[in-house]
PDB file of C-alpha atoms in Angstrom:
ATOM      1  CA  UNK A   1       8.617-121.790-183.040  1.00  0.00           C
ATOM      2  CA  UNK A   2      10.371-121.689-186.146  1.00  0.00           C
ATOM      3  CA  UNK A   3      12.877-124.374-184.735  1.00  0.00           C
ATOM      4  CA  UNK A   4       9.956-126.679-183.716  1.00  0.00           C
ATOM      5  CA  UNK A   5       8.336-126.232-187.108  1.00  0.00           C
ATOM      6  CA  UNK A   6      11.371-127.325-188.813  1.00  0.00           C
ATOM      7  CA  UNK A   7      12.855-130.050-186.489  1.00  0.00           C
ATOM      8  CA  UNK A   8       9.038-131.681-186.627  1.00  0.00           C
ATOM      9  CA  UNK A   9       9.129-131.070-190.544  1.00  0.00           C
ATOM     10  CA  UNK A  10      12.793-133.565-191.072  1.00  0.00           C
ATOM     11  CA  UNK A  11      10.695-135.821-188.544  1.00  0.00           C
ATOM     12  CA  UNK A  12       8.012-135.866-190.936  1.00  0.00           C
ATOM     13  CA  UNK A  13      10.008-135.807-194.124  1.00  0.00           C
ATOM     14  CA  UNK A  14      12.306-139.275-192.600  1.00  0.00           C
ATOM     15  CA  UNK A  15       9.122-141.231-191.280  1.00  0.00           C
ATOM     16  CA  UNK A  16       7.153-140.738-194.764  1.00  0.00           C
ATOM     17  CA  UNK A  17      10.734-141.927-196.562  1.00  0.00           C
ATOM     18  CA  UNK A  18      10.390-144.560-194.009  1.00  0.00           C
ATOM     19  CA  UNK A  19       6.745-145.747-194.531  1.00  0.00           C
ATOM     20  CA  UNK A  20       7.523-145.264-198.315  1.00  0.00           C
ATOM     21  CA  UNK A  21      10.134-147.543-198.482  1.00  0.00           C
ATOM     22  CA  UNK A  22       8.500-150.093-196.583  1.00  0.00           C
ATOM     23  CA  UNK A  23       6.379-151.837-199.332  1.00  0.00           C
ATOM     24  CA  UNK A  24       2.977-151.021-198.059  1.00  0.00           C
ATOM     25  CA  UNK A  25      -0.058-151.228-200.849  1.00  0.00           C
ATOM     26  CA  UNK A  26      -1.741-147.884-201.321  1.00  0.00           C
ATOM     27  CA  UNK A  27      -4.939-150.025-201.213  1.00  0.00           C
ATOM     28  CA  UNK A  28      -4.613-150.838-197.316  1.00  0.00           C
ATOM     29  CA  UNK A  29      -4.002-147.126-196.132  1.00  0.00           C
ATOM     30  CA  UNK A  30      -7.574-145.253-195.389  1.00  0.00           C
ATOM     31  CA  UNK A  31      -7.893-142.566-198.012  1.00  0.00           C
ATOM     32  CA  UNK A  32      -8.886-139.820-195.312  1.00  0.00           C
ATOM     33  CA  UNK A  33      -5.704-140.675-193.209  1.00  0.00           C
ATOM     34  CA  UNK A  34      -1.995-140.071-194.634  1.00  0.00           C
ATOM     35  CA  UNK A  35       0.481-142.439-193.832  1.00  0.00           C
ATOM     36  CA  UNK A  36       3.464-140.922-191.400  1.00  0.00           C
ATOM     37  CA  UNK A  37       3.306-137.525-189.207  1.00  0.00           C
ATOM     38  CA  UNK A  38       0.407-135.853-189.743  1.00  0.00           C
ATOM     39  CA  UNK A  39      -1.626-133.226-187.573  1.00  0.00           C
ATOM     40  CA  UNK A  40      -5.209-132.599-187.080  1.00  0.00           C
ATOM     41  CA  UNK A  41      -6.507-129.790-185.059  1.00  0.00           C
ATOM     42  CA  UNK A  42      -4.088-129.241-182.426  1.00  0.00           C
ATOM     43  CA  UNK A  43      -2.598-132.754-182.232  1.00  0.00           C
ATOM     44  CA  UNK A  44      -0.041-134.426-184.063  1.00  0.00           C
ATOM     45  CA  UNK A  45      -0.663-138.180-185.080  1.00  0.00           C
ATOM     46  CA  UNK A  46       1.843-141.130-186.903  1.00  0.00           C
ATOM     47  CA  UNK A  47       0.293-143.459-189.334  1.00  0.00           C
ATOM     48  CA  UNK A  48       2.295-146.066-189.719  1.00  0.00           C
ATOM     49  CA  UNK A  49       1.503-147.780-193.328  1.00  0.00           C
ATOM     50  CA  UNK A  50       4.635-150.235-193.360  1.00  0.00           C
ATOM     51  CA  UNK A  51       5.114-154.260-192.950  1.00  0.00           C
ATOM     52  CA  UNK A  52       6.631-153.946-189.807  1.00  0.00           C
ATOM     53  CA  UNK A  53       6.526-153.097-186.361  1.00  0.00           C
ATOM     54  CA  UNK A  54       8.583-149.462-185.216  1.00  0.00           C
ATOM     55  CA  UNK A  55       9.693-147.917-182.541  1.00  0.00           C
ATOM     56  CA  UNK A  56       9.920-144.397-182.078  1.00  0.00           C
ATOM     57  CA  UNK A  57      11.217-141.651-179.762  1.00  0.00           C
ATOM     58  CA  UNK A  58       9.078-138.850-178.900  1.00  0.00           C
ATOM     59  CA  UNK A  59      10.900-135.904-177.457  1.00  0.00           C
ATOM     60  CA  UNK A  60       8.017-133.228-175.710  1.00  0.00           C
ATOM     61  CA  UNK A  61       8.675-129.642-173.753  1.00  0.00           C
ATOM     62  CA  UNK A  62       8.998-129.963-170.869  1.00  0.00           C
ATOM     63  CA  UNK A  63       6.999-130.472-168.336  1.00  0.00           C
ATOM     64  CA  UNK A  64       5.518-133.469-170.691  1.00  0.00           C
ATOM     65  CA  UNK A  65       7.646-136.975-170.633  1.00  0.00           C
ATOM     66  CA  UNK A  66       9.837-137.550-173.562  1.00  0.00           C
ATOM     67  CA  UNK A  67       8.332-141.575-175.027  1.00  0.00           C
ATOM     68  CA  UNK A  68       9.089-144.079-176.995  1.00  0.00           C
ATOM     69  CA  UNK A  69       6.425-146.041-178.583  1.00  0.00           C
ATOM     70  CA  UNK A  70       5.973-149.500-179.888  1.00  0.00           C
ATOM     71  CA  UNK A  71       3.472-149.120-183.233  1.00  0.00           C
ATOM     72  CA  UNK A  72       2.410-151.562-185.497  1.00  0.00           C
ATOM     73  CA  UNK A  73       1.823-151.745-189.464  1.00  0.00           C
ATOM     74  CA  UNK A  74      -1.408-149.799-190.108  1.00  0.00           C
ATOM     75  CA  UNK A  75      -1.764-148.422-186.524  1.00  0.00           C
ATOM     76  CA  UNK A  76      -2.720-144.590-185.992  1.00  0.00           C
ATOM     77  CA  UNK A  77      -0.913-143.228-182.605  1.00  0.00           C
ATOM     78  CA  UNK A  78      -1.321-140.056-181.174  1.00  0.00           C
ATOM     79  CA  UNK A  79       1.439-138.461-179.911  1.00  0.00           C
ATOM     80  CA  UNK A  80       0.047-135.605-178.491  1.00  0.00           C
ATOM     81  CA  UNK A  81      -0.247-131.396-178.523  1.00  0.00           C
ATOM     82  CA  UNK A  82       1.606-130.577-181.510  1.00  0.00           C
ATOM     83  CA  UNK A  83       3.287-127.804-179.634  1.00  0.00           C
ATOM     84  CA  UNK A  84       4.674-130.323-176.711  1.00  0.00           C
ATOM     85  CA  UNK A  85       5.824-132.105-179.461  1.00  0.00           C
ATOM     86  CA  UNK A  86       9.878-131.179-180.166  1.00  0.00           C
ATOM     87  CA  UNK A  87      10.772-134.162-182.123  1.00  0.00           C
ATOM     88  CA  UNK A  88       9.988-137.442-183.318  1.00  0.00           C
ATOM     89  CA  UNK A  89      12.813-140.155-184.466  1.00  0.00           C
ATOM     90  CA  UNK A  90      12.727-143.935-185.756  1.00  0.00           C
ATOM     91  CA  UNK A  91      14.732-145.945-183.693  1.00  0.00           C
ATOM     92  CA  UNK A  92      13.972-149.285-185.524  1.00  0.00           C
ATOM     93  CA  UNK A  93      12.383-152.522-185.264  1.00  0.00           C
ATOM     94  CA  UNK A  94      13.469-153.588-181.210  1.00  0.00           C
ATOM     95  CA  UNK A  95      10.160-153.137-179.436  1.00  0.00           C
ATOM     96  CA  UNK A  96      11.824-154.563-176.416  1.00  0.00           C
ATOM     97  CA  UNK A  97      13.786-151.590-176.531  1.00  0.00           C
ATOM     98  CA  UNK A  98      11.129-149.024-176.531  1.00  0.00           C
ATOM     99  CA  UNK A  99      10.309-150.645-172.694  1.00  0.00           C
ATOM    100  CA  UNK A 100       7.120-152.411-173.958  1.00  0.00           C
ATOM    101  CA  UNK A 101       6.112-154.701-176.685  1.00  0.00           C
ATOM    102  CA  UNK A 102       3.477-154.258-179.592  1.00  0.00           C
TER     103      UNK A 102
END
């Protein structure tokens, strides 16, 4: 558990450096709602405050399906229990990559 805390912590720590860096005004994010990973209750959400489309890999226990999600500026996704949830990566910009478009 202390793995999964810490792998989903980088996650965290690189997709808020990545919605940081992105430009995004501090006016168009909902105060209640922080931009990147975030959980509430039980499940763990992105909020994706940057200019651009993402895609991102979502790697769960098994016997959930590992994902990879196509999320645009100022969407909120969730990606499910936070404990099926091992890891979460930014693959980039190529939603035809993540297998299906915004």
């Amino acid at each position: 558990m202390v793995e999964h805390a810490a792998k989903l912590g980088l996650a965290a720590a690189f997709l808020a450096a990545v919605t940081a860096t992105s430009g995004a005004s501090a006016a168009a994010t909902p105060r209640n709602v922080p931009c990147g990973l975030f959980e509430s209750g039980a499940q763990l959400y992105f909020h994706h405050c940057g200019t651009t489309t993402v895609v991102l890999s979502v790697d769960r226990t098994p016997p959930s399906p590992d994902s990879r999600l196509c999320v645009q500026p100022g969407a909120v996704v969730e990606l499910g229990n936070r404990d099926d949830v091992v890891r979460v990566a930014y693959l980039g910009t190529d939603c035809a990559s993540a297998g299906r478009r915004p």
